[in-house]
mmCIF file of C-alpha atoms and ligand atoms in Angstrom:
data_model
loop_
_atom_site.group_PDB
_atom_site.id
_atom_site.type_symbol
_atom_site.label_atom_id
_atom_site.label_comp_id
_atom_site.label_asym_id
_atom_site.label_seq_id
_atom_site.Cartn_x
_atom_site.Cartn_y
_atom_site.Cartn_z
ATOM 1 C CA UNK A 30 4.320 22.198 -15.401
ATOM 2 C CA UNK A 31 6.357 19.579 -13.545
ATOM 3 C CA UNK A 32 5.006 17.239 -10.913
ATOM 4 C CA UNK A 33 7.113 19.030 -8.358
ATOM 5 C CA UNK A 34 5.630 22.429 -9.135
ATOM 6 C CA UNK A 35 2.063 21.003 -9.140
ATOM 7 C CA UNK A 36 2.652 19.529 -5.728
ATOM 8 C CA UNK A 37 4.023 22.792 -4.398
ATOM 9 C CA UNK A 38 1.070 24.711 -5.838
ATOM 10 C CA UNK A 39 -1.386 22.342 -4.168
ATOM 11 C CA UNK A 40 0.543 22.471 -0.863
ATOM 12 C CA UNK A 41 0.134 26.244 -0.936
ATOM 13 C CA UNK A 42 -3.641 25.865 -0.995
ATOM 14 C CA UNK A 43 -3.885 23.363 1.846
ATOM 15 C CA UNK A 44 -5.325 24.387 5.204
ATOM 16 C CA UNK A 45 -2.824 23.899 8.118
ATOM 17 C CA UNK A 46 -2.809 20.350 9.282
ATOM 18 C CA UNK A 47 -4.349 18.851 6.130
ATOM 19 C CA UNK A 48 -2.467 15.817 4.837
ATOM 20 C CA UNK A 49 -1.946 15.411 1.063
ATOM 21 C CA UNK A 50 -2.327 11.902 -0.365
ATOM 22 C CA UNK A 51 -0.896 11.924 -3.917
ATOM 23 C CA UNK A 52 -3.158 9.525 -5.865
ATOM 24 C CA UNK A 53 -0.789 7.756 -8.254
ATOM 25 C CA UNK A 54 -3.046 5.022 -9.560
ATOM 26 C CA UNK A 55 -2.568 4.247 -13.268
ATOM 27 C CA UNK A 56 0.552 6.367 -13.300
ATOM 28 C CA UNK A 57 4.026 4.755 -13.621
ATOM 29 C CA UNK A 58 6.641 4.451 -10.904
ATOM 30 C CA UNK A 59 8.647 7.237 -12.617
ATOM 31 C CA UNK A 60 5.866 9.703 -11.911
ATOM 32 C CA UNK A 61 5.873 8.668 -8.283
ATOM 33 C CA UNK A 62 9.634 9.063 -8.173
ATOM 34 C CA UNK A 63 9.300 12.700 -9.359
ATOM 35 C CA UNK A 64 6.829 13.385 -6.614
ATOM 36 C CA UNK A 65 9.071 11.622 -4.109
ATOM 37 C CA UNK A 66 12.004 13.816 -5.166
ATOM 38 C CA UNK A 67 9.762 16.792 -4.442
ATOM 39 C CA UNK A 68 9.297 15.532 -0.873
ATOM 40 C CA UNK A 69 5.970 13.763 -1.214
ATOM 41 C CA UNK A 70 5.860 10.531 0.886
ATOM 42 C CA UNK A 71 2.183 9.553 0.970
ATOM 43 C CA UNK A 72 0.700 7.904 -2.132
ATOM 44 C CA UNK A 73 -2.739 6.467 -2.729
ATOM 45 C CA UNK A 74 -3.492 3.498 -4.992
ATOM 46 C CA UNK A 75 -6.754 1.738 -5.812
ATOM 47 C CA UNK A 76 -5.692 -1.692 -7.096
ATOM 48 C CA UNK A 77 -3.850 -4.274 -5.080
ATOM 49 C CA UNK A 78 -1.719 -5.634 -7.882
ATOM 50 C CA UNK A 79 -0.476 -2.206 -8.933
ATOM 51 C CA UNK A 80 0.075 -1.250 -5.305
ATOM 52 C CA UNK A 81 2.234 -4.281 -4.480
ATOM 53 C CA UNK A 82 4.283 -3.871 -7.672
ATOM 54 C CA UNK A 83 4.979 -0.199 -6.841
ATOM 55 C CA UNK A 84 5.710 -1.010 -3.252
ATOM 56 C CA UNK A 85 8.373 -3.543 -4.325
ATOM 57 C CA UNK A 86 9.960 -1.068 -6.749
ATOM 58 C CA UNK A 87 9.962 2.194 -4.836
ATOM 59 C CA UNK A 88 11.687 3.599 -1.687
ATOM 60 C CA UNK A 89 10.627 1.961 1.548
ATOM 61 C CA UNK A 90 9.864 5.169 3.391
ATOM 62 C CA UNK A 91 6.797 5.754 1.268
ATOM 63 C CA UNK A 92 3.497 5.507 3.079
ATOM 64 C CA UNK A 93 1.064 3.622 0.922
ATOM 65 C CA UNK A 94 -2.597 4.241 1.269
ATOM 66 C CA UNK A 95 -5.296 1.950 -0.208
ATOM 67 C CA UNK A 96 -8.142 4.127 -1.457
ATOM 68 C CA UNK A 97 -10.054 1.769 -3.791
ATOM 69 C CA UNK A 98 -12.500 -0.969 -3.165
ATOM 70 C CA UNK A 99 -10.737 -3.858 -1.411
ATOM 71 C CA UNK A 100 -11.735 -7.502 -1.704
ATOM 72 C CA UNK A 101 -11.078 -9.730 1.285
ATOM 73 C CA UNK A 102 -9.016 -12.155 -0.766
ATOM 74 C CA UNK A 103 -6.604 -9.338 -1.584
ATOM 75 C CA UNK A 104 -5.973 -8.144 1.967
ATOM 76 C CA UNK A 105 -3.121 -10.557 2.633
ATOM 77 C CA UNK A 106 -0.954 -9.038 -0.167
ATOM 78 C CA UNK A 107 -0.970 -5.551 1.314
ATOM 79 C CA UNK A 108 -1.229 -6.322 5.067
ATOM 80 C CA UNK A 109 2.594 -6.373 5.680
ATOM 81 C CA UNK A 110 3.146 -2.816 4.514
ATOM 82 C CA UNK A 111 -0.009 -0.769 4.040
ATOM 83 C CA UNK A 112 -0.132 2.445 6.126
ATOM 84 C CA UNK A 113 -3.796 3.311 5.905
ATOM 85 C CA UNK A 114 -6.796 1.652 4.283
ATOM 86 C CA UNK A 115 -9.392 4.327 3.425
ATOM 87 C CA UNK A 116 -11.972 2.059 1.868
ATOM 88 C CA UNK A 117 -13.219 -0.201 4.687
ATOM 89 C CA UNK A 118 -16.870 -0.691 3.671
ATOM 90 C CA UNK A 119 -18.020 -3.804 5.597
ATOM 91 C CA UNK A 120 -17.673 -5.617 8.841
ATOM 92 C CA UNK A 121 -16.417 -8.660 6.947
ATOM 93 C CA UNK A 122 -13.600 -6.680 5.374
ATOM 94 C CA UNK A 123 -12.625 -5.076 8.706
ATOM 95 C CA UNK A 124 -12.539 -8.531 10.371
ATOM 96 C CA UNK A 125 -10.382 -9.831 7.534
ATOM 97 C CA UNK A 126 -7.959 -6.923 7.863
ATOM 98 C CA UNK A 127 -7.761 -7.595 11.600
ATOM 99 C CA UNK A 128 -6.880 -11.271 11.043
ATOM 100 C CA UNK A 129 -4.271 -10.504 8.335
ATOM 101 C CA UNK A 130 -2.719 -7.715 10.471
ATOM 102 C CA UNK A 131 -2.461 -10.162 13.369
ATOM 103 C CA UNK A 132 -0.726 -12.686 11.095
ATOM 104 C CA UNK A 133 2.018 -10.181 10.394
ATOM 105 C CA UNK A 134 2.164 -8.783 13.855
ATOM 106 C CA UNK A 135 0.841 -5.350 12.903
ATOM 107 C CA UNK A 136 -1.936 -2.974 13.790
ATOM 108 C CA UNK A 137 -3.359 -1.495 10.605
ATOM 109 C CA UNK A 138 -4.920 1.953 10.457
ATOM 110 C CA UNK A 139 -8.316 2.015 8.758
ATOM 111 C CA UNK A 140 -10.967 4.501 7.808
ATOM 112 C CA UNK A 141 -14.666 3.670 7.576
ATOM 113 C CA UNK A 142 -15.938 4.586 4.134
ATOM 114 C CA UNK A 143 -19.359 6.106 4.204
ATOM 115 C CA UNK A 144 -21.667 6.386 1.143
ATOM 116 C CA UNK A 145 -23.534 9.642 0.797
ATOM 117 C CA UNK A 146 -23.133 10.404 -2.931
ATOM 118 C CA UNK A 147 -26.118 10.117 -5.256
ATOM 119 C CA UNK A 148 -24.405 7.561 -7.563
ATOM 120 C CA UNK A 149 -25.309 3.991 -6.871
ATOM 121 C CA UNK A 150 -21.878 2.891 -8.005
ATOM 122 C CA UNK A 151 -19.852 4.516 -5.235
ATOM 123 C CA UNK A 152 -18.875 2.123 -2.539
ATOM 124 C CA UNK A 153 -19.077 2.597 1.205
ATOM 125 C CA UNK A 154 -21.343 1.891 4.160
ATOM 126 C CA UNK A 155 -24.875 3.252 4.082
ATOM 127 C CA UNK A 156 -25.107 5.831 6.886
ATOM 128 C CA UNK A 157 -27.608 3.862 8.967
ATOM 129 C CA UNK A 158 -25.750 0.639 8.619
ATOM 130 C CA UNK A 159 -22.479 2.268 9.704
ATOM 131 C CA UNK A 160 -24.173 3.833 12.697
ATOM 132 C CA UNK A 161 -25.631 0.460 13.700
ATOM 133 C CA UNK A 162 -22.329 -1.394 13.240
ATOM 134 C CA UNK A 163 -20.340 1.073 15.347
ATOM 135 C CA UNK A 164 -22.998 1.213 18.104
ATOM 136 C CA UNK A 165 -23.132 -2.621 18.203
ATOM 137 C CA UNK A 166 -19.648 -2.673 19.700
ATOM 138 C CA UNK A 167 -18.625 -5.446 17.443
ATOM 139 C CA UNK A 168 -15.322 -3.752 16.718
ATOM 140 C CA UNK A 169 -14.143 -4.034 20.350
ATOM 141 C CA UNK A 170 -12.928 -7.550 19.719
ATOM 142 C CA UNK A 171 -10.636 -6.391 16.906
ATOM 143 C CA UNK A 172 -7.198 -5.905 18.315
ATOM 144 C CA UNK A 173 -5.153 -5.414 15.154
ATOM 145 C CA UNK A 174 -6.980 -2.606 13.461
ATOM 146 C CA UNK A 175 -7.115 0.957 14.612
ATOM 147 C CA UNK A 176 -10.036 3.033 13.278
ATOM 148 C CA UNK A 177 -8.668 6.442 12.464
ATOM 149 C CA UNK A 178 -11.774 8.122 11.106
ATOM 150 C CA UNK A 179 -14.081 8.354 8.139
ATOM 151 C CA UNK A 180 -13.596 8.586 4.349
ATOM 152 C CA UNK A 181 -16.148 9.673 1.804
ATOM 153 C CA UNK A 182 -16.760 10.999 -1.691
ATOM 154 C CA UNK A 183 -19.161 13.671 -2.882
ATOM 155 C CA UNK A 184 -21.575 13.220 -5.749
ATOM 156 C CA UNK A 185 -19.925 13.710 -9.147
ATOM 157 C CA UNK A 186 -21.395 17.060 -10.169
ATOM 158 C CA UNK A 187 -20.396 20.627 -10.884
ATOM 159 C CA UNK A 188 -23.086 21.770 -8.471
ATOM 160 C CA UNK A 189 -21.086 23.028 -5.492
ATOM 161 C CA UNK A 190 -24.168 23.112 -3.317
ATOM 162 C CA UNK A 191 -24.670 19.352 -3.753
ATOM 163 C CA UNK A 192 -20.992 18.742 -3.175
ATOM 164 C CA UNK A 193 -20.853 20.854 -0.041
ATOM 165 C CA UNK A 194 -23.994 19.133 1.327
ATOM 166 C CA UNK A 195 -22.354 15.738 0.841
ATOM 167 C CA UNK A 196 -19.156 16.758 2.569
ATOM 168 C CA UNK A 197 -21.129 18.213 5.410
ATOM 169 C CA UNK A 198 -22.966 14.931 5.878
ATOM 170 C CA UNK A 199 -19.697 12.972 5.884
ATOM 171 C CA UNK A 200 -18.222 15.390 8.474
ATOM 172 C CA UNK A 201 -21.410 15.058 10.620
ATOM 173 C CA UNK A 202 -21.106 11.295 10.586
ATOM 174 C CA UNK A 203 -17.531 11.496 11.708
ATOM 175 C CA UNK A 204 -18.483 13.805 14.548
ATOM 176 C CA UNK A 205 -21.349 11.580 15.561
ATOM 177 C CA UNK A 206 -19.128 8.467 15.732
ATOM 178 C CA UNK A 207 -16.306 10.143 17.684
ATOM 179 C CA UNK A 208 -17.667 9.230 21.143
ATOM 180 C CA UNK A 209 -17.248 5.499 20.324
ATOM 181 C CA UNK A 210 -13.546 5.881 19.676
ATOM 182 C CA UNK A 211 -10.306 7.169 21.194
ATOM 183 C CA UNK A 212 -8.481 10.448 20.356
ATOM 184 C CA UNK A 213 -6.816 8.647 17.444
ATOM 185 C CA UNK A 214 -10.170 8.849 15.592
ATOM 186 C CA UNK A 215 -8.909 12.061 14.068
ATOM 187 C CA UNK A 216 -9.025 11.685 10.288
ATOM 188 C CA UNK A 217 -11.647 12.946 7.841
ATOM 189 C CA UNK A 218 -10.537 11.894 4.368
ATOM 190 C CA UNK A 219 -12.493 13.769 1.758
ATOM 191 C CA UNK A 220 -11.692 15.876 -1.259
ATOM 192 C CA UNK A 221 -10.236 15.090 -4.672
ATOM 193 C CA UNK A 222 -8.819 17.255 -7.467
ATOM 194 C CA UNK A 223 -12.027 19.021 -8.343
ATOM 195 C CA UNK A 224 -13.551 19.442 -4.914
ATOM 196 C CA UNK A 225 -10.844 19.457 -2.206
ATOM 197 C CA UNK A 226 -11.153 23.160 -1.533
ATOM 198 C CA UNK A 227 -14.825 22.702 -0.605
ATOM 199 C CA UNK A 228 -13.899 19.570 1.339
ATOM 200 C CA UNK A 229 -11.395 21.501 3.455
ATOM 201 C CA UNK A 230 -14.042 24.159 4.168
ATOM 202 C CA UNK A 231 -16.209 21.283 5.523
ATOM 203 C CA UNK A 232 -13.460 20.060 7.820
ATOM 204 C CA UNK A 233 -11.400 17.621 5.787
ATOM 205 C CA UNK A 234 -8.052 16.641 7.303
ATOM 206 C CA UNK A 235 -6.849 14.509 4.392
ATOM 207 C CA UNK A 236 -7.254 15.165 0.689
ATOM 208 C CA UNK A 237 -6.678 12.595 -2.054
ATOM 209 C CA UNK A 238 -5.436 14.310 -5.205
ATOM 210 C CA UNK A 239 -4.509 12.544 -8.411
ATOM 211 C CA UNK A 240 -5.124 14.166 -11.765
ATOM 212 C CA UNK A 241 -4.103 17.698 -10.712
ATOM 213 C CA UNK A 242 -0.680 16.337 -9.800
ATOM 214 C CA UNK A 243 -0.079 13.636 -12.346
ATOM 215 C CA UNK A 244 -2.328 14.547 -15.262
ATOM 216 C CA UNK A 245 -5.142 12.539 -16.707
ATOM 217 C CA UNK A 246 -4.980 8.768 -16.109
ATOM 218 C CA UNK A 247 -4.517 6.442 -19.062
ATOM 219 C CA UNK A 248 -6.606 3.376 -18.246
HETATM 220 C C1 PLP B 316 -8.976 8.262 -8.120
HETATM 221 C C2 PLP B 316 -9.394 8.675 -6.750
HETATM 222 C C3 PLP B 316 -9.059 9.937 -6.209
HETATM 223 C C4 PLP B 316 -8.290 10.996 -6.999
HETATM 224 O O1 PLP B 316 -9.096 11.581 -7.953
HETATM 225 P P1 PLP B 316 -8.623 12.871 -8.823
HETATM 226 O O2 PLP B 316 -9.883 13.417 -9.335
HETATM 227 O O3 PLP B 316 -7.713 12.348 -9.894
HETATM 228 O O4 PLP B 316 -7.914 13.758 -7.915
HETATM 229 C C5 PLP B 316 -9.384 10.178 -4.905
HETATM 230 N N1 PLP B 316 -10.084 9.257 -4.195
HETATM 231 C C6 PLP B 316 -10.466 8.057 -4.687
HETATM 232 C C7 PLP B 316 -11.189 7.140 -3.802
HETATM 233 C C8 PLP B 316 -10.116 7.741 -5.982
HETATM 234 O O5 PLP B 316 -10.484 6.531 -6.444
#
């Protein structure tokens, strides 16, 4: 099946208003071009070097989303063009993004990544720490980032009860934090190839789908 038909199959399953991020990490620019020809404009990448190379090579109306762990020393490379950073997992990173955005005269959209999954390896804010940080008001001084919502991942398991529980907790955190933000705090990024249908049932507004569109990644 072609990339185009896979994208249209996925689109047919999306709840109204849910945005599709095509996760193109580890796939070549040609694969992205195929998706682009099928009308897809939002792509997610997880490594800065790969992201900047693809940005340079591909059409400039693509919206690039950073979905992987981001180190502060890599922010400068993506600040001029990145559309949305899903993976903001510390105050230090958010402050760094704010500074780099100011340097290039931009306001960068960001999501706060929350950790609810059982794996230790998954990144993101611990729920309590995120709560404390937002309640502290420390973000008020940041003029060049706009917090658009929350991102999270479910535990890696076939047990749909566990997955649903994780998504419900991520959605609850988003709802709990809403009063601290403006109406633009409207994004709940959750759901990948194997679990996005459950994520949408739990209120996801943005799904990040890679392998179902592009096939298995060759690392
Ligand atoms: C790789 C990745 C995805 C896409 O995963 P698939 O299972 O290939 O759909 C989504 N979100 C994040 C954060 C990822 O790193």
